[in-house]
Short mmCIF file of C-alpha atoms in Angstrom, two decimals:
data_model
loop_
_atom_site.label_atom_id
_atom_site.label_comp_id
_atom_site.label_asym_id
_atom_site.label_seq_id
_atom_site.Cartn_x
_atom_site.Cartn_y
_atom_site.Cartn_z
CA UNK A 1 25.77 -13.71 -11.20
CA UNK A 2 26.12 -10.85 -13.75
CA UNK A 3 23.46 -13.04 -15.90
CA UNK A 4 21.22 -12.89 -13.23
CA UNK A 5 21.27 -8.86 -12.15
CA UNK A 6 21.20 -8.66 -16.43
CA UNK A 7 17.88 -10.71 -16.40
CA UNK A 8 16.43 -8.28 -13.43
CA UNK A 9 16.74 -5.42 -15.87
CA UNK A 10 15.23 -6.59 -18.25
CA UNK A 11 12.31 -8.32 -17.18
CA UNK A 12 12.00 -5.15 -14.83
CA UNK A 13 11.95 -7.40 -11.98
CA UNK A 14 12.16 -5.87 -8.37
CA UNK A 15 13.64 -8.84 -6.41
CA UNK A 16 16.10 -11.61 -6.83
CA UNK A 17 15.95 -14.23 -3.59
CA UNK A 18 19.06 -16.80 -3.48
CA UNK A 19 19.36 -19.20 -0.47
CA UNK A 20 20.93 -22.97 -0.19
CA UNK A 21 18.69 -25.55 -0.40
CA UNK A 22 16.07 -23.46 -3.14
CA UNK A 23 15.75 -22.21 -6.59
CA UNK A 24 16.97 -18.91 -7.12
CA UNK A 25 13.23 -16.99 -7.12
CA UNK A 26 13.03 -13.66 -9.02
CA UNK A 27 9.87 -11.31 -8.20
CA UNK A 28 8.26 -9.35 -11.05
CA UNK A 29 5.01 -7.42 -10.25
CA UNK A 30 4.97 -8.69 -6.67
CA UNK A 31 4.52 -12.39 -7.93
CA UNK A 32 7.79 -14.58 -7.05
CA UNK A 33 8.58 -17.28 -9.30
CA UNK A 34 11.91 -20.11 -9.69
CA UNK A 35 14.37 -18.94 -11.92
CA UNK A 36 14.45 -21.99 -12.62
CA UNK A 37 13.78 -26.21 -11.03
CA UNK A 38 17.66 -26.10 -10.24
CA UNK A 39 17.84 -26.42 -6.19
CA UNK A 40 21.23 -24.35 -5.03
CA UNK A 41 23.97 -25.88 -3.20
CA UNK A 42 25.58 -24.36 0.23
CA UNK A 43 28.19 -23.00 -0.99
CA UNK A 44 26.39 -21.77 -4.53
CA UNK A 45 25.03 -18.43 -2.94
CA UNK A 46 28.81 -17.49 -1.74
CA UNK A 47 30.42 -18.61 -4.90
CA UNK A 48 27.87 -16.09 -6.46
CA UNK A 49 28.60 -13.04 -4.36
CA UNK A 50 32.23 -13.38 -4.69
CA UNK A 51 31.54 -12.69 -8.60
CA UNK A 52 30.31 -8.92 -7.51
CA UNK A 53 31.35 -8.54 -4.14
CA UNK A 54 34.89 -6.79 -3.21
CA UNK A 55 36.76 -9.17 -1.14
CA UNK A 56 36.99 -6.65 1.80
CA UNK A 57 33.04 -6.86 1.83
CA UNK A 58 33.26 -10.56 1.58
CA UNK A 59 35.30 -10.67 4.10
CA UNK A 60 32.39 -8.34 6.23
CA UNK A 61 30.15 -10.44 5.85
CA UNK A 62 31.62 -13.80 7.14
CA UNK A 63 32.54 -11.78 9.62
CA UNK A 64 29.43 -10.09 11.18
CA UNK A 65 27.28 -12.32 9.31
CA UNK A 66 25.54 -9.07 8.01
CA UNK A 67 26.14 -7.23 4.91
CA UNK A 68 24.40 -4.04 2.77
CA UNK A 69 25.77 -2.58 0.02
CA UNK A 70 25.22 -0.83 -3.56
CA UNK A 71 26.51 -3.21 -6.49
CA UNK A 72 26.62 -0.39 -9.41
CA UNK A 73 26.66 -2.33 -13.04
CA UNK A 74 27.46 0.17 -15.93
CA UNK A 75 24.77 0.47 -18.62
CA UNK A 76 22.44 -1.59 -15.99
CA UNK A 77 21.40 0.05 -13.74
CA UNK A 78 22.21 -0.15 -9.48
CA UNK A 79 21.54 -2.92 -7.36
CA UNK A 80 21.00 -3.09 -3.12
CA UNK A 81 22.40 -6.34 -2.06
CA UNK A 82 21.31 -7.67 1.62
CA UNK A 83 23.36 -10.43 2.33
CA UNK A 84 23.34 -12.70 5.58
CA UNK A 85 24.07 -15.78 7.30
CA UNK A 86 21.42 -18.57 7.49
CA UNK A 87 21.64 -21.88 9.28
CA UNK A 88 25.24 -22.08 8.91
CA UNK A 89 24.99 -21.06 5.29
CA UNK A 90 24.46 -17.66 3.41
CA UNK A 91 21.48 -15.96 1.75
CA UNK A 92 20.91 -12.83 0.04
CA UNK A 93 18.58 -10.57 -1.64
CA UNK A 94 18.97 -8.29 -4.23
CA UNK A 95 17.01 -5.02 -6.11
CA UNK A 96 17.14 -3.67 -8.95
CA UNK A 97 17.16 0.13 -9.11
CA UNK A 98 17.10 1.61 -12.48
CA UNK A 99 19.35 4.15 -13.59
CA UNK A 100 16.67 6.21 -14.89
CA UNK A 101 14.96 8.44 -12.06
CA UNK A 102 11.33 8.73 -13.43
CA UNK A 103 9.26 11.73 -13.51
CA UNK A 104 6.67 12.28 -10.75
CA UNK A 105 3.98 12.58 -13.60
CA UNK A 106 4.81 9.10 -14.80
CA UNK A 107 4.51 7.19 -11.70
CA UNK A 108 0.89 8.81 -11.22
CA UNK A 109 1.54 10.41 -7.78
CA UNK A 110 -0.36 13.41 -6.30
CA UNK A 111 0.13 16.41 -7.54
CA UNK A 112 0.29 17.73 -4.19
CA UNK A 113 3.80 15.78 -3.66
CA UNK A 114 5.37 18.57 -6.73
CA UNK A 115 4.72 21.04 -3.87
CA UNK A 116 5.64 19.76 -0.98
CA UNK A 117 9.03 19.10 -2.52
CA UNK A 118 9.38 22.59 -3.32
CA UNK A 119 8.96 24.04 0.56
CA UNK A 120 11.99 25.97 2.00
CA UNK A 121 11.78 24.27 5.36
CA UNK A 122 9.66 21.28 7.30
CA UNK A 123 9.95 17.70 7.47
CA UNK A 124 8.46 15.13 4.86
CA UNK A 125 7.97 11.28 6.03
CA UNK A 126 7.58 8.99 3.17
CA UNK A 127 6.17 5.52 4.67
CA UNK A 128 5.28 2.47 3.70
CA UNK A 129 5.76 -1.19 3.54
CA UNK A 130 9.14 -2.37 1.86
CA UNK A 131 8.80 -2.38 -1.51
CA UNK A 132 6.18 -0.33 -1.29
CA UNK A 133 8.26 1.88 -3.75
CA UNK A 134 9.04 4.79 -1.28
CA UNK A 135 12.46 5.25 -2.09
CA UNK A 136 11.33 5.64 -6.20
CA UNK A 137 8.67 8.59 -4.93
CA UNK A 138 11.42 9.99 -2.85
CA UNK A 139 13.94 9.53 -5.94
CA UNK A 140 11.21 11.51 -8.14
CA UNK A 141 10.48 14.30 -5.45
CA UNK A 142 14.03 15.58 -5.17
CA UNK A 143 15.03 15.61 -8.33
CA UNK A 144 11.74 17.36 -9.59
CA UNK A 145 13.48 20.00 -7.28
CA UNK A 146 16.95 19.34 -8.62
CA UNK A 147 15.37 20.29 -12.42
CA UNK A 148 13.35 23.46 -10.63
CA UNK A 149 15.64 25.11 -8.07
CA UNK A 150 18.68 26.02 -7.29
CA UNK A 151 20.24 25.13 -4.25
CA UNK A 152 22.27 22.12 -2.19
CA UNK A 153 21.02 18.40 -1.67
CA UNK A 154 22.49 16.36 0.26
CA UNK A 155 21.77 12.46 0.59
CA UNK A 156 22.52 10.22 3.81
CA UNK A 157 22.23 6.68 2.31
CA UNK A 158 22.83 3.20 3.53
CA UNK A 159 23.47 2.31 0.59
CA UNK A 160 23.08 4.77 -2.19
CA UNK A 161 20.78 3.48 -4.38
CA UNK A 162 19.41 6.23 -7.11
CA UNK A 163 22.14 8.21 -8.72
CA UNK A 164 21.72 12.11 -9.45
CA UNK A 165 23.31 14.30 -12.02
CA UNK A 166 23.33 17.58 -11.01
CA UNK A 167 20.71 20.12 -12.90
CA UNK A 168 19.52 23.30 -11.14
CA UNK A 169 20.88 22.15 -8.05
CA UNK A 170 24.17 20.62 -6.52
CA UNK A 171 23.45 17.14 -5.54
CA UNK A 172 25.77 15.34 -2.92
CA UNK A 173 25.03 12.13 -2.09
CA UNK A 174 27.01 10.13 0.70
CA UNK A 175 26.64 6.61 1.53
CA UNK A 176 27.26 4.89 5.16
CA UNK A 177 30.32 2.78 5.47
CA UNK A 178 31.87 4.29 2.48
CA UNK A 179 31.61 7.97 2.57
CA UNK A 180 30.83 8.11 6.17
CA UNK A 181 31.81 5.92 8.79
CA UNK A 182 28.53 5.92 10.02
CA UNK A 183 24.79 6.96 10.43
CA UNK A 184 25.41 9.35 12.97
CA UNK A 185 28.42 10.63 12.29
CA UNK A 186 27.77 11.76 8.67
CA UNK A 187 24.00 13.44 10.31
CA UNK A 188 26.47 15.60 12.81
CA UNK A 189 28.14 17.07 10.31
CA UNK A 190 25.26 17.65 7.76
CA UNK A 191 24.78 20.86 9.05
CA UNK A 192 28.32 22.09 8.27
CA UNK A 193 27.83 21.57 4.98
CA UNK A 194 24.91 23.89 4.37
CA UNK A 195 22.38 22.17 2.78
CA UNK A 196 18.86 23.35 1.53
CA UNK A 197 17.42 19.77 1.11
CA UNK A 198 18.31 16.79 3.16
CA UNK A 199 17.78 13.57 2.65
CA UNK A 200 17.77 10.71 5.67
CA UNK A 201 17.55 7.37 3.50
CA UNK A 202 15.87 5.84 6.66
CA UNK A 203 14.77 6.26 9.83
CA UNK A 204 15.21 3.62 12.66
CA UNK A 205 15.84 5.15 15.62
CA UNK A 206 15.85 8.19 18.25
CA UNK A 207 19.19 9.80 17.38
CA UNK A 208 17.76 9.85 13.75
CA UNK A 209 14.70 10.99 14.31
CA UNK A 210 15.65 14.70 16.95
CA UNK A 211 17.68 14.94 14.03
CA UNK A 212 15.51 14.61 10.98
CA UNK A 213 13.03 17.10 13.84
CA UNK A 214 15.90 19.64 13.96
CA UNK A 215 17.30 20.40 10.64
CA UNK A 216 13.81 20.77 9.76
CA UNK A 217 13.25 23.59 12.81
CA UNK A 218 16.78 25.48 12.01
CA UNK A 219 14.75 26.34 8.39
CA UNK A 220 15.90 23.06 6.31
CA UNK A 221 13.84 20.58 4.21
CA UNK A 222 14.29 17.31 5.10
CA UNK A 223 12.75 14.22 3.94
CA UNK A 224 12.94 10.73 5.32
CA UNK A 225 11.83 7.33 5.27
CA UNK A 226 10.16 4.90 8.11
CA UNK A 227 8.61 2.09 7.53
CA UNK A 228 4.87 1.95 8.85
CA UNK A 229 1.44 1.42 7.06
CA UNK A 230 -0.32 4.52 7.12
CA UNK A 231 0.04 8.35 9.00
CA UNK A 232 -1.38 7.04 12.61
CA UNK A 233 0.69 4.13 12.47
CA UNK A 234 3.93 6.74 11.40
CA UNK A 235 2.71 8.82 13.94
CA UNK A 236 2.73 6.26 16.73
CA UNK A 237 6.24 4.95 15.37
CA UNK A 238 7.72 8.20 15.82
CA UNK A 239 6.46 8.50 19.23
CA UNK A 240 7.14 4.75 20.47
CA UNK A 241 11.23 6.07 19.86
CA UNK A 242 11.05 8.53 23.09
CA UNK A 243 10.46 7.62 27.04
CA UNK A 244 7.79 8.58 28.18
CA UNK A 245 9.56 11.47 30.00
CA UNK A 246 10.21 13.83 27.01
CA UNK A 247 7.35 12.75 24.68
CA UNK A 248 5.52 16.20 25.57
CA UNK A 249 8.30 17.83 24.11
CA UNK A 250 8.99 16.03 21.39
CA UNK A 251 5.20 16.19 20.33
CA UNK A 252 5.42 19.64 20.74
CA UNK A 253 8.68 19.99 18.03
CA UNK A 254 7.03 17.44 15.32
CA UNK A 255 3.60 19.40 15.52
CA UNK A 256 5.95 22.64 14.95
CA UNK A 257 8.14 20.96 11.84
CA UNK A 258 6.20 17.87 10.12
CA UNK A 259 5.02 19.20 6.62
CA UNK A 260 3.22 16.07 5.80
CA UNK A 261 2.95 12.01 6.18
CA UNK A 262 2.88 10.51 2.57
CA UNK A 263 1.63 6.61 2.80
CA UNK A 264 2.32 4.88 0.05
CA UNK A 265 0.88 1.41 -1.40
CA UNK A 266 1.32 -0.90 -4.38
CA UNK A 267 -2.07 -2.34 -5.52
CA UNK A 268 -1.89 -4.74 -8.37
CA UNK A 269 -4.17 -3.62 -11.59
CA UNK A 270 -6.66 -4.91 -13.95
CA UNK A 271 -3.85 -5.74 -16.23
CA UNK A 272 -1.40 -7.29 -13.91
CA UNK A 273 0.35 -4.36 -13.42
CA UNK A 274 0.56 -2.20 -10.34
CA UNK A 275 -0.13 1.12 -9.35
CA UNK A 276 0.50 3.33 -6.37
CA UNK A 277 -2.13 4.28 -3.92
CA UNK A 278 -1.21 6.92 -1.61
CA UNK A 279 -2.32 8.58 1.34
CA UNK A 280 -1.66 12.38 2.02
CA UNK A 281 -1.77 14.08 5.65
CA UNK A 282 -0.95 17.61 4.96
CA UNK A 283 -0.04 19.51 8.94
CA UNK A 284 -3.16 21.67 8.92
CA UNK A 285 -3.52 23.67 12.39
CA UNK A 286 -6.12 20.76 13.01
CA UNK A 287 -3.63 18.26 13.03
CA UNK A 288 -1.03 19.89 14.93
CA UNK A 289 -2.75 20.35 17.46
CA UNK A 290 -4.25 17.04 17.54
CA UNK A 291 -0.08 15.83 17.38
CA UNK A 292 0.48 18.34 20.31
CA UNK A 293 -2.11 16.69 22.24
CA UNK A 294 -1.02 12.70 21.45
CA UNK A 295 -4.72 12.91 20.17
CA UNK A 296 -3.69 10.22 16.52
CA UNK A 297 -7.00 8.78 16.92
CA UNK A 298 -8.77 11.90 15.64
CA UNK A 299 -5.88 12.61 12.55
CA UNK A 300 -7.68 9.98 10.67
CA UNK A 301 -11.28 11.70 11.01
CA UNK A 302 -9.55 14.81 10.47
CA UNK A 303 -8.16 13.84 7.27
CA UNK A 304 -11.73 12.07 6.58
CA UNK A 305 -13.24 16.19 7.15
CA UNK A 306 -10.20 17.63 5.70
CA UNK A 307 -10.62 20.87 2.99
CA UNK A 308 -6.79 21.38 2.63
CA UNK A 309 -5.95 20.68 -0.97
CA UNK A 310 -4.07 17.56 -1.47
CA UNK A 311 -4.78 15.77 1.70
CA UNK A 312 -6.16 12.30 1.45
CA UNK A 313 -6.90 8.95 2.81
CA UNK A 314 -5.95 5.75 0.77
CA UNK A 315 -9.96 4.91 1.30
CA UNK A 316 -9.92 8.68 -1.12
CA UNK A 317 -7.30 6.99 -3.43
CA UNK A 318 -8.23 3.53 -3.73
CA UNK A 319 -12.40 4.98 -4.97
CA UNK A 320 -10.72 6.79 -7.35
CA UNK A 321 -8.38 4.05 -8.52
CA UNK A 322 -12.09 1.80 -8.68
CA UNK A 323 -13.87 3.70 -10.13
CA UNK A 324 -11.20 4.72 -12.90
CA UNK A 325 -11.58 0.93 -13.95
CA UNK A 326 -7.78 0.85 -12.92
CA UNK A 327 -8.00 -1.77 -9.81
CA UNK A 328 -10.73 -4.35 -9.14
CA UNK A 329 -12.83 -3.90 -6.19
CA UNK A 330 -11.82 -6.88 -4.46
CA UNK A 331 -8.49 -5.48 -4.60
CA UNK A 332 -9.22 -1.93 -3.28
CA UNK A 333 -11.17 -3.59 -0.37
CA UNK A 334 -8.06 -5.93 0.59
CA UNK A 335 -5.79 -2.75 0.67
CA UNK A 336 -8.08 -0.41 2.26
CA UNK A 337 -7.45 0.21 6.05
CA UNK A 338 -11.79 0.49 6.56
CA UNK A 339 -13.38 -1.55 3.94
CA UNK A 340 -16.61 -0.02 5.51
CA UNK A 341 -15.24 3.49 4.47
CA UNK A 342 -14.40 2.39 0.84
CA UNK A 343 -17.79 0.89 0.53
CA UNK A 344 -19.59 4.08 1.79
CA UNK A 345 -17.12 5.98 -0.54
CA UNK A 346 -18.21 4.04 -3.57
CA UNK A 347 -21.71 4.53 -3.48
CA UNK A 348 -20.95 8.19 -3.01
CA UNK A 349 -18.48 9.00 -5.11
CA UNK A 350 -19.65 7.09 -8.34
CA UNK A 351 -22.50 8.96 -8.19
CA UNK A 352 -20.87 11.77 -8.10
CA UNK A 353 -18.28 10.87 -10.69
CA UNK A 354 -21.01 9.76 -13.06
CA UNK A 355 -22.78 13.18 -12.33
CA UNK A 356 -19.74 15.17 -13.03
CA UNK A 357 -18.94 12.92 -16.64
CA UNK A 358 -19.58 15.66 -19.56
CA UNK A 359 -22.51 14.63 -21.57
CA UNK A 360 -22.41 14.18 -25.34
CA UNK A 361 -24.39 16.60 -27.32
CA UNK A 362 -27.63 14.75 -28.21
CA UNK A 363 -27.38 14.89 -32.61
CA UNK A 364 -30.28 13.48 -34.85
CA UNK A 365 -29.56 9.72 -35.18
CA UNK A 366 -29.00 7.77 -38.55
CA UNK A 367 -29.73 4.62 -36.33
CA UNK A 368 -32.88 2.49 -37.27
CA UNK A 369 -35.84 2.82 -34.82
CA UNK A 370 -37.14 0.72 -32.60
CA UNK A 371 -39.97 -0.82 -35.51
CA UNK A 372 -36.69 -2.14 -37.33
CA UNK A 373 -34.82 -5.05 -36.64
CA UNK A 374 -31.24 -4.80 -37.20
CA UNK A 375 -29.62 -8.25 -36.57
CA UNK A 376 -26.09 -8.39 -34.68
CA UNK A 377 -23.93 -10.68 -37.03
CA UNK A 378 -20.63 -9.69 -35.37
CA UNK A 379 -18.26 -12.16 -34.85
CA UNK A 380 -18.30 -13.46 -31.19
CA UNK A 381 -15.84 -11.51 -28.82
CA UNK A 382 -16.06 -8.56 -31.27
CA UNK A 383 -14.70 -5.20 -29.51
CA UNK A 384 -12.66 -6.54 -26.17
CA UNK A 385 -10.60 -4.06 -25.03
CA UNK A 386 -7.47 -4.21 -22.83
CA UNK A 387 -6.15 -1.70 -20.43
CA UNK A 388 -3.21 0.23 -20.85
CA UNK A 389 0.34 0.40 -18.69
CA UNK A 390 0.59 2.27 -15.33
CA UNK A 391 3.72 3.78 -13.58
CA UNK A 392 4.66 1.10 -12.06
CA UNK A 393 5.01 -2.45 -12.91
CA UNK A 394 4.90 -2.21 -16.60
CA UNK A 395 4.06 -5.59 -18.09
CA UNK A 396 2.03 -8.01 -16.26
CA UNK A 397 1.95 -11.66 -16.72
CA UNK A 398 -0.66 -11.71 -18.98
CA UNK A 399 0.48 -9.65 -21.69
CA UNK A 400 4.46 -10.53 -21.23
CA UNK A 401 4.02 -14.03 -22.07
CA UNK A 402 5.25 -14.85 -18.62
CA UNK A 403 3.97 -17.85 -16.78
CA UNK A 404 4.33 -18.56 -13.04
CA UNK A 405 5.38 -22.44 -13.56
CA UNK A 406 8.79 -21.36 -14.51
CA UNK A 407 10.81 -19.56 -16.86
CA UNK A 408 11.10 -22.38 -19.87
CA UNK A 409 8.26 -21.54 -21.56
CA UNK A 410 8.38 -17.47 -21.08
CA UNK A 411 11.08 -16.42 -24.07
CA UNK A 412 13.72 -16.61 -21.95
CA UNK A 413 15.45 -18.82 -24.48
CA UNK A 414 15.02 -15.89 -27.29
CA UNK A 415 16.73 -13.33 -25.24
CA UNK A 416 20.68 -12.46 -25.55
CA UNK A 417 21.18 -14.03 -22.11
CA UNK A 418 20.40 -17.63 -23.26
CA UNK A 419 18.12 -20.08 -21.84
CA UNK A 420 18.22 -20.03 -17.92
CA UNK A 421 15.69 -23.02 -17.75
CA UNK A 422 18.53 -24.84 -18.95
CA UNK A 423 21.88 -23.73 -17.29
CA UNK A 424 22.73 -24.31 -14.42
CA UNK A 425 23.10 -21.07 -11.51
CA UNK A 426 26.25 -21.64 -10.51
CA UNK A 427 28.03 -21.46 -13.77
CA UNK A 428 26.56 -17.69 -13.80
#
């Protein structure tokens, strides 16, 4: 197994998928692949977990047929490990989470999201699809603030999956089942400990949410996760928690506290990479009051009209990311929530992009005019270029010598872990 979570490093894989009766499948760049042809046996994904696992988890998870956890590996990196039962057999999936936190700058975020990280009080929802890589831009966020302020973070995880070192700031970070017996009980007490920043690793339900609502109304910052596509759909989420009873009120208290809905979405690149596209709803008085009201149809034109600095729709994002030569169109167009809008956007903004371009000062030319001839001789496919690495997903297929039939023919067999085309999972 350790072979395994050693090969997810360094491939920079996000995903490792074991189950009876298939290959082990590893996903790199949001492309799954075999590991290898070898088919696992029943009892192979067990006999791999018990390699990692403490035997008191083990033990959890034949009995509730559920298990989550954080399997730390020194000089590695940390991995999340969702185990469960199957058809009377066991499954799991596990992902890697590098022990490096990277910079906000290097994961090409909004600059906007430096700021909002830096508020004294409100609530931030980070949302997306998983592994969409909203805990990373969460990861980035706080400890841009850990570097910049001083003050007291405190995590509520399930399970801890980035690791801080304390800079400006004091960072505790507690994880459910471990540190805290559970969710809720480790949220009651949050206050006690006077935090400046907290940090709810994920929202699922009403308790969570008041909460996440009232730390951020008694003058805390608190950021969270939920899982939805864009800010109408987090909008809606929040609401579809609450009867219908007390919705009035509880619109009233997230028009009051929400600081701002960050979408997030991985698009793949031009060089088989991938790069985030994010949308922005900054709480303008316009929105508020369109919360207040239950009015989420009109946040969307409202961020469409929207002057606040920072705000943005992903149909904003995913132009840019076009016309920056960074993602294809056909790409953009598949990930946009209005292909309509990103069309109209297009024609608009690449004119206006191409209008804003500097122009090169016009100098006398040594070139031959238009009565010579000058005869191209250059070798055909003279001058390709390629395109250069973005934040995230760092080598593509193309240029890693990686090939979706398999791993035999990748380099795998070069690499200190020896061959895995070869061997056989369940000696790992």
């Amino acid at each position: 197994m350790e072979r395994i979570l050693h090969l997810m490093a360094e491939k920079k894989a996000s995903d490792v998928y074991l189950s009876a009766h298939a290959p082990a499948t590893i996903k790199i760049n949001g492309q799954c692949v075999p590991i290898n042809a070898q088919v696992l046996p029943p009892e192979a994904v067990m006999n791999l977990l018990i390699d990692v696992v403490p035997p008191n988890r083990i033990e959890e998870l034949k009995e509730t047929g559920e298990l989550n956890m954080a399997i730390p590996m020194y000089g590695v990196g940390n991995f999340r490990l969702s185990a469960m039962r199957q058809r009377g057999t066991y499954a799991a999936v596990i992902r890697f989470i590098s022990p490096d936190i990277p910079e906000l700058d290097s994961l090409h975020l909004p600059n906007i999201l430096k700021h909002l990280v830096m508020e004294k009080r409100g609530l931030i929802l980070m949302v997306g699809a998983t592994g969409a890589g909203k805990s990373t831009t969460l990861a980035s966020m706080l400890d841009h603030r850990n570097k910049n302020a001083a003050g007291h973070i405190l995590t509520i995880e399930d399970p801890i999956e980035f690791v801080f070192t304390n800079r400006k700031s004091l960072v505790n970070q507690r994880e459910v089942g471990t540190d805290t017996q559970a969710l809720q009980t480790g949220l009651k007490n949050a206050l006690r400990q006077a935090p400046d920043v907290i940090l709810i690793g994920e929202i699922r339900d009403r308790e969570t949410m008041s909460a996440a609502i009232a730390y951020a109304q008694s003058g805390h910052l608190c950021l969270a996760t939920l899982h939805a596509n864009n800010s109408y759909q987090a909008l809606n989420r929040v609401l579809s928690f609450y009867p219908v009873e007390v919705r009035p009120t509880l619109l009233g208290d997230l028009a009051a506290a929400l600081k701002s809905v960050v979408s997030q979405r991985l698009i793949r690149t031009v060089d088989g990479g991938r790069t985030p596209a994010v949308e922005v709803m900054l709480n303008t008085k316009l929105i508020a009051d369109l919360i207040e009201k239950s009015d989420f149809s009109g946040v969307k034109e409202a961020m469409d009209n929207s002057m606040a600095e920072g705000s943005q729709t992903f149909e904003q994002d995913l132009a840019r990311l076009i016309i920056e030569g960074k993602i294809d169109r056909k790409e953009g167009l598949a990930n946009a929530d209005s292909p309509t809008n990103l069309m109209w956007r297009l024609q608009n903004d690449s004119a206006r992009f191409n209008a804003n371009k500097p122009q090169e000062e016009e100098r006398p030319s040594d070139e031959p005019s238009f009565t010579d001839i000058t005869l191209d001789v250059r070798p055909s496919g003279y001058g390709t270029t390629g395109f250069g690495k973005t934040g995230f997903g760092q080598t593509g297929f193309r240029n890693s010598g990686f090939r979706p039939s398999g791993f035999r023919d990748s380099g795998f067999q070069d690499s200190k872990l020896g061959s895995f085309a070869d061997s056989r999972i369940g000696d790992a």
